[in-house]
Tab-separated table of C-alpha atoms and ligand atoms in Angstrom:
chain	number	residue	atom	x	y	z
A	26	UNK	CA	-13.945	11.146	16.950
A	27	UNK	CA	-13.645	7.682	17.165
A	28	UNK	CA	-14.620	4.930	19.545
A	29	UNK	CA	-12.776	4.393	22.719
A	30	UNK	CA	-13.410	0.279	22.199
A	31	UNK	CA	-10.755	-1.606	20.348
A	32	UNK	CA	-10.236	-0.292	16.768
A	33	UNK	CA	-11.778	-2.367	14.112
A	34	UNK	CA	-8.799	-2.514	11.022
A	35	UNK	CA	-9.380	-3.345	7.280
A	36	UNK	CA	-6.272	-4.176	4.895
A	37	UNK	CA	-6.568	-3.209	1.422
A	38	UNK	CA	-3.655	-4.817	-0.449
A	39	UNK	CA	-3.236	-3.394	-4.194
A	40	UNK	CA	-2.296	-6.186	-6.162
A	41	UNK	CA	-3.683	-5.887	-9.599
A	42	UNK	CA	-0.507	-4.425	-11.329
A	43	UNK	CA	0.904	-6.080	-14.341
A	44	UNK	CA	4.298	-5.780	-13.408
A	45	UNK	CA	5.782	-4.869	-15.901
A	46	UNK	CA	9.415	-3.984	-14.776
A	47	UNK	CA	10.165	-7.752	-13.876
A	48	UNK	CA	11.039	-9.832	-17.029
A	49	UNK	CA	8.977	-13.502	-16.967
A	50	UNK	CA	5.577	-14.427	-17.580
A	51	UNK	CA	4.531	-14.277	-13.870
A	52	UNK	CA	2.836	-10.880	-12.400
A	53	UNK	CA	5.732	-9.842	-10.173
A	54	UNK	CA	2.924	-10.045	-6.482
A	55	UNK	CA	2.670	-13.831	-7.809
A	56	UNK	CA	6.913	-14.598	-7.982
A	57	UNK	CA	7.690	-16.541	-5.117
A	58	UNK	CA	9.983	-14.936	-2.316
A	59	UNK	CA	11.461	-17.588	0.087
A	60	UNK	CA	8.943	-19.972	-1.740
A	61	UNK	CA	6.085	-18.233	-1.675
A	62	UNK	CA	4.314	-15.407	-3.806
A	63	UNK	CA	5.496	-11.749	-3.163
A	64	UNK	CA	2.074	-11.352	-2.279
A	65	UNK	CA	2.073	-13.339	0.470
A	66	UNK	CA	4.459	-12.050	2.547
A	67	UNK	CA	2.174	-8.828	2.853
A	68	UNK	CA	-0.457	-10.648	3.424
A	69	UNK	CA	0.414	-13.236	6.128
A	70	UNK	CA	2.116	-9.816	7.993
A	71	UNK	CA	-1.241	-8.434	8.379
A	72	UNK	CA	-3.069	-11.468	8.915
A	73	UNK	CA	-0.879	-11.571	11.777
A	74	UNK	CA	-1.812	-7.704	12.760
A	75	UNK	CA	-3.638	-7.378	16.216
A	76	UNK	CA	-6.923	-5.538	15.083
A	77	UNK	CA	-7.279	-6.432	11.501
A	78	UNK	CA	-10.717	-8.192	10.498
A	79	UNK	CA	-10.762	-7.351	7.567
A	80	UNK	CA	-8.899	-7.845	4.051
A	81	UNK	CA	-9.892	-6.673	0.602
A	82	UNK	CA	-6.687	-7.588	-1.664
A	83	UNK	CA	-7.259	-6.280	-5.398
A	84	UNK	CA	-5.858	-8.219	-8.282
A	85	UNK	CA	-6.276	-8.600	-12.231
A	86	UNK	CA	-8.796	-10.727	-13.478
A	87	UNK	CA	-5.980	-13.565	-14.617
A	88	UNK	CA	-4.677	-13.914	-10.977
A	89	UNK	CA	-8.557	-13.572	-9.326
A	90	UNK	CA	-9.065	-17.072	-10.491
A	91	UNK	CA	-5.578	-17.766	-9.851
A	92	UNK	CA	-5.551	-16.771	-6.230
A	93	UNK	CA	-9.003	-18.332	-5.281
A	94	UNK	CA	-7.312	-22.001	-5.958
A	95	UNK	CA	-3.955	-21.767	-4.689
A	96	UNK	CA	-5.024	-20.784	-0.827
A	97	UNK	CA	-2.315	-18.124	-0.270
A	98	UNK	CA	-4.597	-16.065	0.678
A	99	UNK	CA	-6.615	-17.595	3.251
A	100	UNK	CA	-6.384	-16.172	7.067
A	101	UNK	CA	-4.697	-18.649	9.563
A	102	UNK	CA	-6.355	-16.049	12.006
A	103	UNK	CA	-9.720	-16.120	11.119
A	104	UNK	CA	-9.820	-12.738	9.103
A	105	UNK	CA	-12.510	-12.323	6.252
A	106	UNK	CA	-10.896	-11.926	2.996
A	107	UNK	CA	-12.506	-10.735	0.086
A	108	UNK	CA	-10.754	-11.038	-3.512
A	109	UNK	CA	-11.455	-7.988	-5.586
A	110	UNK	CA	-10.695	-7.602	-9.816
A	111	UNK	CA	-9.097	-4.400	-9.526
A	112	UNK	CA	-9.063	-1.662	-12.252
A	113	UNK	CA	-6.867	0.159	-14.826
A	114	UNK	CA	-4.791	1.954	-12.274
A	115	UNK	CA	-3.901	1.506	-8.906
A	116	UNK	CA	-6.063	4.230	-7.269
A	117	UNK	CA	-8.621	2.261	-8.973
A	118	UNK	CA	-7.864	-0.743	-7.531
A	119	UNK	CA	-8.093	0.563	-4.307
A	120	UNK	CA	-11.385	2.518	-5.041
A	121	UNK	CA	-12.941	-1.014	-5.873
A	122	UNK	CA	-11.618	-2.812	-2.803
A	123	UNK	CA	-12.921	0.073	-0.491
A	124	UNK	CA	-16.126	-0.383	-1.681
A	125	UNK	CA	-16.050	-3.968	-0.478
A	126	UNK	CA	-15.339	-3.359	3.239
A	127	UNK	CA	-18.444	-4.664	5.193
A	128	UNK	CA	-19.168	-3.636	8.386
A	129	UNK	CA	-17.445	-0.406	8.274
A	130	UNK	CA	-13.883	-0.571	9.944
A	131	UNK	CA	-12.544	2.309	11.825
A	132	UNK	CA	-9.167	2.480	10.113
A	133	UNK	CA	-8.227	1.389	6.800
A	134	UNK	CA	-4.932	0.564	6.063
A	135	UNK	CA	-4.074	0.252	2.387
A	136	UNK	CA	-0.579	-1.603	1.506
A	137	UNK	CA	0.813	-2.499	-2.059
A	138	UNK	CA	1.713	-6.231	-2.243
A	139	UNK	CA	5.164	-5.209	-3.885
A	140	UNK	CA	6.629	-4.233	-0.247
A	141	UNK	CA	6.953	-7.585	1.349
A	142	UNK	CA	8.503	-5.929	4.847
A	143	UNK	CA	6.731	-3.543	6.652
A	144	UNK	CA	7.787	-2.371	10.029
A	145	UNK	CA	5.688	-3.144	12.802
A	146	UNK	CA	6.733	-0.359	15.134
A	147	UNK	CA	6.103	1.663	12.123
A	148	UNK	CA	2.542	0.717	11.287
A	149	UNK	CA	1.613	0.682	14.897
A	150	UNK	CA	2.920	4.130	14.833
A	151	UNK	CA	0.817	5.135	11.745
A	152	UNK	CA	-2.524	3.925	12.590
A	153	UNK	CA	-2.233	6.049	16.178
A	154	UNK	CA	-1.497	9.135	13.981
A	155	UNK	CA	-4.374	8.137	11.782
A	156	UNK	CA	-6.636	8.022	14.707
A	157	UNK	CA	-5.392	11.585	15.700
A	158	UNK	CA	-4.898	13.357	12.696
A	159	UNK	CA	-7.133	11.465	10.198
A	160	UNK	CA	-3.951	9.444	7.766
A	161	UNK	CA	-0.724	8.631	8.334
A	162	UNK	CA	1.445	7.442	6.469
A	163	UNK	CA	4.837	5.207	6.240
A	164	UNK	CA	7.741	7.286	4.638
A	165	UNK	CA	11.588	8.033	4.220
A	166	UNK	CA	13.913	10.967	4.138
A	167	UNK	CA	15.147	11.490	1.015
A	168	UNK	CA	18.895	10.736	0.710
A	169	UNK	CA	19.316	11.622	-2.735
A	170	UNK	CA	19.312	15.244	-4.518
A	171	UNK	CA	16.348	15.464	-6.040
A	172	UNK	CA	16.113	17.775	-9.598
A	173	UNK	CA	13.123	19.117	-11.253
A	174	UNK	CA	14.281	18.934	-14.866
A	175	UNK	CA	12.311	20.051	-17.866
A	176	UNK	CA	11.092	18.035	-20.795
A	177	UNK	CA	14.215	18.245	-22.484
A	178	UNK	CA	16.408	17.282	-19.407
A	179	UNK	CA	17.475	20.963	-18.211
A	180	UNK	CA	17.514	21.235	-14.500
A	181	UNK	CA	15.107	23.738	-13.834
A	182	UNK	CA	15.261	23.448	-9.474
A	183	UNK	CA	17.195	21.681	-6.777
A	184	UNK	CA	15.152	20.792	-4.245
A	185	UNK	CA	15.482	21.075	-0.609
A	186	UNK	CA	15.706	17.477	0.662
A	187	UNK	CA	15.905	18.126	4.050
A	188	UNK	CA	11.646	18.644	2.818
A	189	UNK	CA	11.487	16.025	1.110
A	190	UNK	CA	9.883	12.644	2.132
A	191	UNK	CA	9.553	9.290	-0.345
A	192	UNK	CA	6.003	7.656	0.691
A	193	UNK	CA	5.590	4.211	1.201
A	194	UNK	CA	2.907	2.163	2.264
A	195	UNK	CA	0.769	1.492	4.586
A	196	UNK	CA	-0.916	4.356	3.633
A	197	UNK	CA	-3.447	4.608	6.898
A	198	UNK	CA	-6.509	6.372	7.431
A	199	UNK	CA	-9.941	7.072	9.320
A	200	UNK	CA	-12.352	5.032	7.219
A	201	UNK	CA	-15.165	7.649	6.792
A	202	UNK	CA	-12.986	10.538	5.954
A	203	UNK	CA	-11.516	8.416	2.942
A	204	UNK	CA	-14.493	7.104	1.863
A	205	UNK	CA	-15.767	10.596	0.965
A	206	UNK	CA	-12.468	11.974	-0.256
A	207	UNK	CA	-12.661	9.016	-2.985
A	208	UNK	CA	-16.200	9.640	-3.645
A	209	UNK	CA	-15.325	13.167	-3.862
A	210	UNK	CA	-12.669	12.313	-6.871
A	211	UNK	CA	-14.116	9.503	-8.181
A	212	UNK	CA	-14.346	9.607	-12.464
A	213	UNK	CA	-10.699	11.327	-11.768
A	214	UNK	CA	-8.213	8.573	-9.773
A	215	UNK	CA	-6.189	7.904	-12.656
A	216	UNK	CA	-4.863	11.325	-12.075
A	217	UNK	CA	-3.643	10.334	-8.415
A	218	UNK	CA	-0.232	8.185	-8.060
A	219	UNK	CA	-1.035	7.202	-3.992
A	220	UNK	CA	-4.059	7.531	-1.512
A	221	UNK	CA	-2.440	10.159	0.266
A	222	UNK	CA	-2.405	12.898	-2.334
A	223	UNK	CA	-6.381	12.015	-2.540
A	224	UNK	CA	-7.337	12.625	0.926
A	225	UNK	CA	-4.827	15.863	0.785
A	226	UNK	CA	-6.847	17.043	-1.989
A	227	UNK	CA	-10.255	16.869	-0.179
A	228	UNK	CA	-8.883	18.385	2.545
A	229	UNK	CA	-7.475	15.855	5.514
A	230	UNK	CA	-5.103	16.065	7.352
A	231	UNK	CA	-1.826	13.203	7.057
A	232	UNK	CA	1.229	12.990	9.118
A	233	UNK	CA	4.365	11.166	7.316
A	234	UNK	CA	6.082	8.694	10.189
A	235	UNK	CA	8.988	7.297	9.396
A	236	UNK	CA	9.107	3.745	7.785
A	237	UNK	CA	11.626	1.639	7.034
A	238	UNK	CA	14.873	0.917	4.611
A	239	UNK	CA	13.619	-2.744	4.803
A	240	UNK	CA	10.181	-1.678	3.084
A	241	UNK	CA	11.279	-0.751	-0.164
A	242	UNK	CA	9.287	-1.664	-3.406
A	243	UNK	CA	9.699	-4.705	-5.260
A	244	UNK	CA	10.449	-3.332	-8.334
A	245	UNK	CA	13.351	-4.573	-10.465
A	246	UNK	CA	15.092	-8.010	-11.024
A	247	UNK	CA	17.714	-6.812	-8.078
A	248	UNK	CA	15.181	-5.557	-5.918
A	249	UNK	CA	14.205	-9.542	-5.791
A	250	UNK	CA	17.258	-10.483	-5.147
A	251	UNK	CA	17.438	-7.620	-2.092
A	252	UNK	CA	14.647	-9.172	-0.743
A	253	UNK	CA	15.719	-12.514	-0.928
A	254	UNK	CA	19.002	-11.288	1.193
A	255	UNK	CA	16.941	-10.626	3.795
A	256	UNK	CA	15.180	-13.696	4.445
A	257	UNK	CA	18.350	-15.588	4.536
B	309	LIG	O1	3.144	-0.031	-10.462
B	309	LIG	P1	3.478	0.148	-9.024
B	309	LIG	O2	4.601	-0.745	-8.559
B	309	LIG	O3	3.627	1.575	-8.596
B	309	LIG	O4	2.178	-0.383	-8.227
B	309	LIG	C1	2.074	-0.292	-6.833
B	309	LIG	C2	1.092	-1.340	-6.343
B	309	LIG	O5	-0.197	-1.071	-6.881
B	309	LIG	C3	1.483	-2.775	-6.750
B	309	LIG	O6	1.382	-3.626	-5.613
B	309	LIG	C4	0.478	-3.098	-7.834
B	309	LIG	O7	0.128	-4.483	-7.892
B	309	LIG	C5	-0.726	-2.253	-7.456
B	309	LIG	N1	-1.577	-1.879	-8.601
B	309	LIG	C6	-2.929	-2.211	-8.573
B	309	LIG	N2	-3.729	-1.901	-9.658
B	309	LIG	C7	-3.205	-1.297	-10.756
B	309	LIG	C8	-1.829	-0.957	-10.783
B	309	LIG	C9	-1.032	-1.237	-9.690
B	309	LIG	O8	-3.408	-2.771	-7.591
B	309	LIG	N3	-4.007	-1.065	-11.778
């Protein structure tokens, strides 16, 4: 159970991904977006966040020293932010950045800095079902038919999207319960793509609640330009 005071919330942005997609010789979190890095945009939204004291924001060693002169990533609310080098892969990353987090917060709320939009209602709505259930995270219906194809391209299933749910992030979740469920795998992230799959796999409990079109993944040249569109 937790506390019945106000719930103390750590960020965890993943930012240590080469991004590799985007052509150009910046790191896709460090392109600006309406003038400022991709990054940012994640950042400032949870600065912003009532209950957040905490950040730990993973990125690659280049950026690290990067980021600690430019001042993007200072609170304008008073938050404690802690830079983190993160590792090979993103679970990783995150597994470095957890261990950072001092005092323990209640919920942890872990974000990749390539989704500049989250929804408010729906991260509101997330950390309530992470308070409940133990994680909950941001997701979307699939609208697309998925196929499960083999290694030569044969379709080998349709699947039933009405099922089927495309995570996003904020990933949220009770701080203790994730704490062991990464201890529990640790030596094996690489093998995980998101931080739900790891608490699934020690056993807890997470609800999917729905996210938002808006909060898509930065990914390709277009997706840039997407994103762009909407700040105009
Ligand atoms: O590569 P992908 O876009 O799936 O990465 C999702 C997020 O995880 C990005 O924000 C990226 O910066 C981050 N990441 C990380 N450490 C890695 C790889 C990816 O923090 N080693």
């Amino acid at each position: 159970m937790l506390p019945s005071k106000p719930l103390s919330l750590a960020v965890i942005i993943a930012a240590a991904g080469s991004g590799k997609r985007l052509p150009g010789s910046v790191p896709k979190q460090w392109r600006l977006l309406g003038g400022i890095p991709l990054l940012a945009h994640s950042f400032r939204f949870f600065d912003a966040f009532p209950g957040v004291q905490q950040f730990a924001i993973a990125l690659d060693a280049q950026t690290l020293a990067m980021s600690e002169r430019t001042g993007f990533l200072v609170s304008a609310h008073g938050v404690n932010v802690r830079l983190v080098e993160g590792g090979g892969e993103r679970q990783e990353s995150v597994w470095k950045a957890l261990e950072t987090l001092d005092p323990a917060p209640d919920i942890v709320l872990i974000h990749d800095a390539a989704r500049p939009f989250p929804p408010v209602d729906g991260v509101q709505l997330a950390i309530e079902m992470a308070v409940r259930e133990g994680g909950a995270i941001l997701a979307r219906p699939v609208t697309e038919t998925i196929k499960r194809v083999n290694g030569n391209g044969l379709i080998i299933e349709t699947l039933d999207r009405s099922v089927l749910r495309a995570a996003q992030t904020p990933q949220v979740f009770q701080y203790g319960a994730l704490m062991r469920a990464y201890e529990k795998f640790v030596g094996q992230l690489a093998q995980f793509t998101d931080d739900a799959v790891i608490f699934e796999a020690a056993g807890g409990k997470v609800l999917v609640v729905n996210g938002s079109e808006n909060n898509f993944k930065v990914t390709h040249p277009e997706d840039f330009e997407r994103a762009e569109n909407l700040l105009k």
